[in-house]
Structure formats: C-alpha cells, structure tokens
C-alpha cells in the first residue's frame, strides 16, 4: 500500500507541475480526468483501491499544495509517548531507557513509582556524562528539559532499598517543538 501511495503522490505532483509550467490553472475538470485515469489503471485494479480513497487522498494533497508558500506561521508538533519501567526489589537494581530526540525539543515527563527511587536524566558526550535532572529518594516526579546538541537522552532509575517484590510503573513524556515556516 505504501508503494501505491508513493506512486499516486508522485503522479499527482508531476501532473500538477505540468499544469503550472504550461500556464494552465489547476482546473477541477483536469483533476477529475486524472482521477478517472487512476481508477482505470491496472495498478489500482490489482490493489482493490476504491475511487473514494483516491478522492480523499487527492483532496488532502490538493489542500496541502494550495497553502500559500510565502506564509509565515508558527506551528507546534506534540508527540506523547509512554514507557513501562520494570523494577526489581534488590538494592541498587538499575533500569535505564534511552530515547532519541530532536535538537530543540522540549521534553516534559512524569512518573509515579510504588517505592522511592533515585532518578536522573543524562546524556553522554566524548568526555563526560551530563545530568540535566538528578533526584534522590523520590516516588513521584514531574519535570522537563530542552534537548541540546546531543540528541540521545537516557532516563535512569535506581532502587536504593530492599523491597520484597518486583513492580512496574509508566513514565509518560511529551515532546514539542515550535517551528517557523518561512520561504
């Protein structure tokens, strides 16, 4: 299906560029002709793609193309994720999970553990380990940091007391980055 999507978008872009370079406006009649051509193609018949799906994709793509290029806008992209942290009751049991982020991301995170833990967020450079967040003996924490030049950050929990059971908790984190769209 991905191959079909790529071919469809590539074909629409070529036709749209041809219309613009020849001085024609992107007329609805010509675009509907393109859709009927697609419907008749053997590629679509083999993949059992309906015209409604094609129309929905074409409309979405056309709306993206019709956005003025010279517009400056502030957009924000937010992504939420959850990681499950499994801990053991032995003293000094450690769990580390590393995540790749994009430079400039603002990462907000929070977790609540059944038992107190030492917690840190760190990253590695050639010569050192840097800790933007470092806490001891906490069961609940909420914080945030901004990703710098290093894009991989590690979240680490350490159990400092003997506990008679294994337990798990979730850490939820959200990344957001404001970007300016300019020509």
PDB file of C-alpha atoms in Angstrom:
ATOM      1  CA  UNK A   1       0.000   0.000   0.000  1.00  0.00           C
ATOM      2  CA  UNK A   2       2.951   2.329   0.710  1.00  0.00           C
ATOM      3  CA  UNK A   3       4.233   1.796  -2.818  1.00  0.00           C
ATOM      4  CA  UNK A   4       0.810   2.748  -4.193  1.00  0.00           C
ATOM      5  CA  UNK A   5       0.700   5.902  -2.054  1.00  0.00           C
ATOM      6  CA  UNK A   6       4.129   6.962  -3.302  1.00  0.00           C
ATOM      7  CA  UNK A   7       3.250   6.331  -6.945  1.00  0.00           C
ATOM      8  CA  UNK A   8      -0.053   8.160  -6.579  1.00  0.00           C
ATOM      9  CA  UNK A   9       1.528  11.226  -4.967  1.00  0.00           C
ATOM     10  CA  UNK A  10       4.401  11.236  -7.455  1.00  0.00           C
ATOM     11  CA  UNK A  11       1.966  11.094 -10.350  1.00  0.00           C
ATOM     12  CA  UNK A  12      -0.223  13.897  -8.944  1.00  0.00           C
ATOM     13  CA  UNK A  13       2.850  16.110  -8.351  1.00  0.00           C
ATOM     14  CA  UNK A  14       4.073  15.564 -11.928  1.00  0.00           C
ATOM     15  CA  UNK A  15       0.653  16.416 -13.368  1.00  0.00           C
ATOM     16  CA  UNK A  16       0.268  19.438 -11.109  1.00  0.00           C
ATOM     17  CA  UNK A  17       3.728  20.766 -12.057  1.00  0.00           C
ATOM     18  CA  UNK A  18       2.943  20.219 -15.734  1.00  0.00           C
ATOM     19  CA  UNK A  19      -0.251  22.252 -15.381  1.00  0.00           C
ATOM     20  CA  UNK A  20       1.545  25.091 -13.638  1.00  0.00           C
ATOM     21  CA  UNK A  21       4.537  25.165 -16.003  1.00  0.00           C
ATOM     22  CA  UNK A  22       2.285  25.295 -19.064  1.00  0.00           C
ATOM     23  CA  UNK A  23       0.458  28.307 -17.636  1.00  0.00           C
ATOM     24  CA  UNK A  24      -2.774  26.425 -17.026  1.00  0.00           C
ATOM     25  CA  UNK A  25      -4.629  26.727 -13.774  1.00  0.00           C
ATOM     26  CA  UNK A  26      -5.255  23.582 -11.790  1.00  0.00           C
ATOM     27  CA  UNK A  27      -8.796  23.068 -13.008  1.00  0.00           C
ATOM     28  CA  UNK A  28     -11.248  20.692 -11.409  1.00  0.00           C
ATOM     29  CA  UNK A  29     -12.084  19.105 -14.797  1.00  0.00           C
ATOM     30  CA  UNK A  30      -8.499  18.166 -15.488  1.00  0.00           C
ATOM     31  CA  UNK A  31      -8.049  16.859 -11.931  1.00  0.00           C
ATOM     32  CA  UNK A  32     -11.176  14.680 -12.224  1.00  0.00           C
ATOM     33  CA  UNK A  33      -9.815  13.307 -15.502  1.00  0.00           C
ATOM     34  CA  UNK A  34      -6.650  12.346 -13.612  1.00  0.00           C
ATOM     35  CA  UNK A  35      -8.721  10.514 -11.015  1.00  0.00           C
ATOM     36  CA  UNK A  36     -10.673   8.569 -13.636  1.00  0.00           C
ATOM     37  CA  UNK A  37      -7.380   7.625 -15.301  1.00  0.00           C
ATOM     38  CA  UNK A  38      -6.165   6.309 -11.977  1.00  0.00           C
ATOM     39  CA  UNK A  39      -9.358   4.334 -11.455  1.00  0.00           C
ATOM     40  CA  UNK A  40      -8.926   2.612 -14.817  1.00  0.00           C
ATOM     41  CA  UNK A  41      -5.269   1.740 -14.272  1.00  0.00           C
ATOM     42  CA  UNK A  42      -4.336  -1.871 -13.710  1.00  0.00           C
ATOM     43  CA  UNK A  43      -2.289  -0.948 -10.663  1.00  0.00           C
ATOM     44  CA  UNK A  44      -5.399   0.201  -8.834  1.00  0.00           C
ATOM     45  CA  UNK A  45      -7.456  -2.769 -10.011  1.00  0.00           C
ATOM     46  CA  UNK A  46      -4.820  -5.161  -8.656  1.00  0.00           C
ATOM     47  CA  UNK A  47      -4.737  -3.382  -5.300  1.00  0.00           C
ATOM     48  CA  UNK A  48      -8.549  -3.053  -4.990  1.00  0.00           C
ATOM     49  CA  UNK A  49      -8.373   0.662  -4.229  1.00  0.00           C
ATOM     50  CA  UNK A  50     -11.687   2.485  -4.454  1.00  0.00           C
ATOM     51  CA  UNK A  51     -12.282   5.854  -6.047  1.00  0.00           C
ATOM     52  CA  UNK A  52     -13.426   7.237  -2.686  1.00  0.00           C
ATOM     53  CA  UNK A  53      -9.994   6.556  -1.218  1.00  0.00           C
ATOM     54  CA  UNK A  54      -8.343   8.193  -4.207  1.00  0.00           C
ATOM     55  CA  UNK A  55     -10.607  11.232  -3.920  1.00  0.00           C
ATOM     56  CA  UNK A  56      -9.859  11.584  -0.207  1.00  0.00           C
ATOM     57  CA  UNK A  57      -6.112  11.406  -0.783  1.00  0.00           C
ATOM     58  CA  UNK A  58      -6.271  13.737  -3.762  1.00  0.00           C
ATOM     59  CA  UNK A  59      -8.284  16.290  -1.800  1.00  0.00           C
ATOM     60  CA  UNK A  60      -5.833  16.178   1.092  1.00  0.00           C
ATOM     61  CA  UNK A  61      -2.874  16.559  -1.245  1.00  0.00           C
ATOM     62  CA  UNK A  62      -4.507  19.393  -3.187  1.00  0.00           C
ATOM     63  CA  UNK A  63      -5.255  21.263   0.036  1.00  0.00           C
ATOM     64  CA  UNK A  64      -1.612  20.940   1.034  1.00  0.00           C
ATOM     65  CA  UNK A  65      -0.492  22.290  -2.346  1.00  0.00           C
ATOM     66  CA  UNK A  66      -2.939  25.182  -2.228  1.00  0.00           C
ATOM     67  CA  UNK A  67      -1.440  26.567   1.004  1.00  0.00           C
ATOM     68  CA  UNK A  68       0.421  29.780   0.112  1.00  0.00           C
ATOM     69  CA  UNK A  69       4.159  29.162   0.139  1.00  0.00           C
ATOM     70  CA  UNK A  70       5.081  32.633   1.370  1.00  0.00           C
ATOM     71  CA  UNK A  71       3.013  32.362   4.557  1.00  0.00           C
ATOM     72  CA  UNK A  72       4.914  32.534   7.826  1.00  0.00           C
ATOM     73  CA  UNK A  73       3.304  30.537  10.577  1.00  0.00           C
ATOM     74  CA  UNK A  74       4.138  29.182  13.994  1.00  0.00           C
ATOM     75  CA  UNK A  75       3.303  25.532  14.341  1.00  0.00           C
ATOM     76  CA  UNK A  76       3.775  23.210  17.240  1.00  0.00           C
ATOM     77  CA  UNK A  77       4.274  19.484  16.926  1.00  0.00           C
ATOM     78  CA  UNK A  78       3.471  17.456  20.022  1.00  0.00           C
ATOM     79  CA  UNK A  79       4.198  13.773  20.440  1.00  0.00           C
ATOM     80  CA  UNK A  80       3.190  11.804  23.521  1.00  0.00           C
ATOM     81  CA  UNK A  81       4.813   8.513  24.465  1.00  0.00           C
ATOM     82  CA  UNK A  82       4.763   6.097  27.344  1.00  0.00           C
ATOM     83  CA  UNK A  83       7.487   3.807  28.573  1.00  0.00           C
ATOM     84  CA  UNK A  84       6.992   0.963  31.023  1.00  0.00           C
ATOM     85  CA  UNK A  85       9.672   0.730  33.705  1.00  0.00           C
ATOM     86  CA  UNK A  86      10.081  -2.687  35.366  1.00  0.00           C
ATOM     87  CA  UNK A  87      11.926  -2.644  38.687  1.00  0.00           C
ATOM     88  CA  UNK A  88      13.221  -5.372  41.000  1.00  0.00           C
ATOM     89  CA  UNK A  89      13.316  -5.256  44.771  1.00  0.00           C
ATOM     90  CA  UNK A  90      17.076  -5.804  45.098  1.00  0.00           C
ATOM     91  CA  UNK A  91      19.245  -2.968  46.379  1.00  0.00           C
ATOM     92  CA  UNK A  92      20.968  -0.968  43.603  1.00  0.00           C
ATOM     93  CA  UNK A  93      18.834  -2.511  40.868  1.00  0.00           C
ATOM     94  CA  UNK A  94      19.014  -0.053  37.986  1.00  0.00           C
ATOM     95  CA  UNK A  95      16.872   0.462  34.898  1.00  0.00           C
ATOM     96  CA  UNK A  96      17.913   2.761  32.059  1.00  0.00           C
ATOM     97  CA  UNK A  97      15.983   3.641  28.918  1.00  0.00           C
ATOM     98  CA  UNK A  98      17.470   5.922  26.281  1.00  0.00           C
ATOM     99  CA  UNK A  99      15.451   7.904  23.751  1.00  0.00           C
ATOM    100  CA  UNK A 100      16.499   9.829  20.641  1.00  0.00           C
ATOM    101  CA  UNK A 101      15.046  13.323  20.438  1.00  0.00           C
ATOM    102  CA  UNK A 102      15.426  16.232  18.008  1.00  0.00           C
ATOM    103  CA  UNK A 103      17.569  19.223  18.905  1.00  0.00           C
ATOM    104  CA  UNK A 104      15.309  21.952  20.275  1.00  0.00           C
ATOM    105  CA  UNK A 105      12.604  19.573  21.525  1.00  0.00           C
ATOM    106  CA  UNK A 106      11.028  20.464  24.860  1.00  0.00           C
ATOM    107  CA  UNK A 107      10.553  17.182  26.716  1.00  0.00           C
ATOM    108  CA  UNK A 108       8.029  17.114  29.578  1.00  0.00           C
ATOM    109  CA  UNK A 109       7.793  13.901  31.590  1.00  0.00           C
ATOM    110  CA  UNK A 110       6.284  12.417  34.731  1.00  0.00           C
ATOM    111  CA  UNK A 111       6.097   9.152  36.622  1.00  0.00           C
ATOM    112  CA  UNK A 112       4.849   7.729  39.913  1.00  0.00           C
ATOM    113  CA  UNK A 113       6.536   4.673  41.415  1.00  0.00           C
ATOM    114  CA  UNK A 114       5.210   2.465  44.187  1.00  0.00           C
ATOM    115  CA  UNK A 115       8.549   2.823  46.046  1.00  0.00           C
ATOM    116  CA  UNK A 116      11.099   5.669  46.252  1.00  0.00           C
ATOM    117  CA  UNK A 117      13.916   5.637  43.699  1.00  0.00           C
ATOM    118  CA  UNK A 118      16.936   7.633  42.660  1.00  0.00           C
ATOM    119  CA  UNK A 119      16.214   9.144  39.255  1.00  0.00           C
ATOM    120  CA  UNK A 120      18.198  11.023  36.652  1.00  0.00           C
ATOM    121  CA  UNK A 121      18.133  12.151  33.067  1.00  0.00           C
ATOM    122  CA  UNK A 122      21.559  12.180  31.460  1.00  0.00           C
ATOM    123  CA  UNK A 123      23.415  12.218  28.179  1.00  0.00           C
ATOM    124  CA  UNK A 124      26.901  11.216  27.154  1.00  0.00           C
ATOM    125  CA  UNK A 125      29.472  13.309  25.323  1.00  0.00           C
ATOM    126  CA  UNK A 126      33.028  12.309  24.373  1.00  0.00           C
ATOM    127  CA  UNK A 127      34.491  13.083  27.788  1.00  0.00           C
ATOM    128  CA  UNK A 128      31.648  13.282  30.274  1.00  0.00           C
ATOM    129  CA  UNK A 129      28.144  12.398  31.374  1.00  0.00           C
ATOM    130  CA  UNK A 130      25.878  15.400  31.946  1.00  0.00           C
ATOM    131  CA  UNK A 131      22.810  15.286  34.210  1.00  0.00           C
ATOM    132  CA  UNK A 132      20.073  17.836  33.390  1.00  0.00           C
ATOM    133  CA  UNK A 133      17.933  16.142  36.087  1.00  0.00           C
ATOM    134  CA  UNK A 134      19.185  14.276  39.170  1.00  0.00           C
ATOM    135  CA  UNK A 135      16.980  13.395  42.170  1.00  0.00           C
ATOM    136  CA  UNK A 136      17.279  11.006  45.133  1.00  0.00           C
ATOM    137  CA  UNK A 137      14.634   9.081  47.070  1.00  0.00           C
ATOM    138  CA  UNK A 138      11.577  10.131  45.081  1.00  0.00           C
ATOM    139  CA  UNK A 139       8.452   8.171  44.198  1.00  0.00           C
ATOM    140  CA  UNK A 140       6.798  10.850  42.058  1.00  0.00           C
ATOM    141  CA  UNK A 141       8.471  13.295  39.720  1.00  0.00           C
ATOM    142  CA  UNK A 142       7.403  15.741  37.045  1.00  0.00           C
ATOM    143  CA  UNK A 143       9.920  17.732  35.049  1.00  0.00           C
ATOM    144  CA  UNK A 144      11.064  18.981  31.677  1.00  0.00           C
ATOM    145  CA  UNK A 145      14.195  19.829  29.745  1.00  0.00           C
ATOM    146  CA  UNK A 146      15.154  21.190  26.324  1.00  0.00           C
ATOM    147  CA  UNK A 147      17.220  18.962  24.058  1.00  0.00           C
ATOM    148  CA  UNK A 148      20.596  20.486  23.238  1.00  0.00           C
ATOM    149  CA  UNK A 149      23.189  19.425  20.667  1.00  0.00           C
ATOM    150  CA  UNK A 150      23.223  15.833  21.927  1.00  0.00           C
ATOM    151  CA  UNK A 151      20.042  14.122  20.788  1.00  0.00           C
ATOM    152  CA  UNK A 152      20.028  10.909  22.842  1.00  0.00           C
ATOM    153  CA  UNK A 153      18.964  11.256  26.466  1.00  0.00           C
ATOM    154  CA  UNK A 154      18.755   8.426  28.986  1.00  0.00           C
ATOM    155  CA  UNK A 155      16.238   8.118  31.814  1.00  0.00           C
ATOM    156  CA  UNK A 156      17.606   6.091  34.727  1.00  0.00           C
ATOM    157  CA  UNK A 157      16.001   4.759  37.913  1.00  0.00           C
ATOM    158  CA  UNK A 158      17.902   3.079  40.769  1.00  0.00           C
ATOM    159  CA  UNK A 159      16.329   1.207  43.672  1.00  0.00           C
ATOM    160  CA  UNK A 160      18.280   2.001  46.883  1.00  0.00           C
ATOM    161  CA  UNK A 161      16.286  -0.135  49.334  1.00  0.00           C
ATOM    162  CA  UNK A 162      15.387  -3.802  49.648  1.00  0.00           C
ATOM    163  CA  UNK A 163      11.800  -4.444  48.579  1.00  0.00           C
ATOM    164  CA  UNK A 164      10.193  -7.886  48.646  1.00  0.00           C
ATOM    165  CA  UNK A 165       8.593  -7.613  45.220  1.00  0.00           C
ATOM    166  CA  UNK A 166       9.044  -6.595  41.637  1.00  0.00           C
ATOM    167  CA  UNK A 167       6.948  -3.711  40.394  1.00  0.00           C
ATOM    168  CA  UNK A 168       6.422  -1.609  37.344  1.00  0.00           C
ATOM    169  CA  UNK A 169       5.207   1.862  36.553  1.00  0.00           C
ATOM    170  CA  UNK A 170       4.806   4.027  33.495  1.00  0.00           C
ATOM    171  CA  UNK A 171       6.602   7.193  32.604  1.00  0.00           C
ATOM    172  CA  UNK A 172       4.738   9.417  30.212  1.00  0.00           C
ATOM    173  CA  UNK A 173       6.590  12.009  28.204  1.00  0.00           C
ATOM    174  CA  UNK A 174       5.664  14.572  25.608  1.00  0.00           C
ATOM    175  CA  UNK A 175       7.938  16.264  23.114  1.00  0.00           C
ATOM    176  CA  UNK A 176       7.051  19.543  21.479  1.00  0.00           C
ATOM    177  CA  UNK A 177       8.881  21.910  19.220  1.00  0.00           C
ATOM    178  CA  UNK A 178       7.775  25.194  17.761  1.00  0.00           C
ATOM    179  CA  UNK A 179       8.933  25.779  14.239  1.00  0.00           C
ATOM    180  CA  UNK A 180       8.586  28.751  11.953  1.00  0.00           C
ATOM    181  CA  UNK A 181       7.600  28.068   8.345  1.00  0.00           C
ATOM    182  CA  UNK A 182       9.241  30.545   6.017  1.00  0.00           C
ATOM    183  CA  UNK A 183      10.036  30.554   2.314  1.00  0.00           C
TER     184      UNK A 183
END
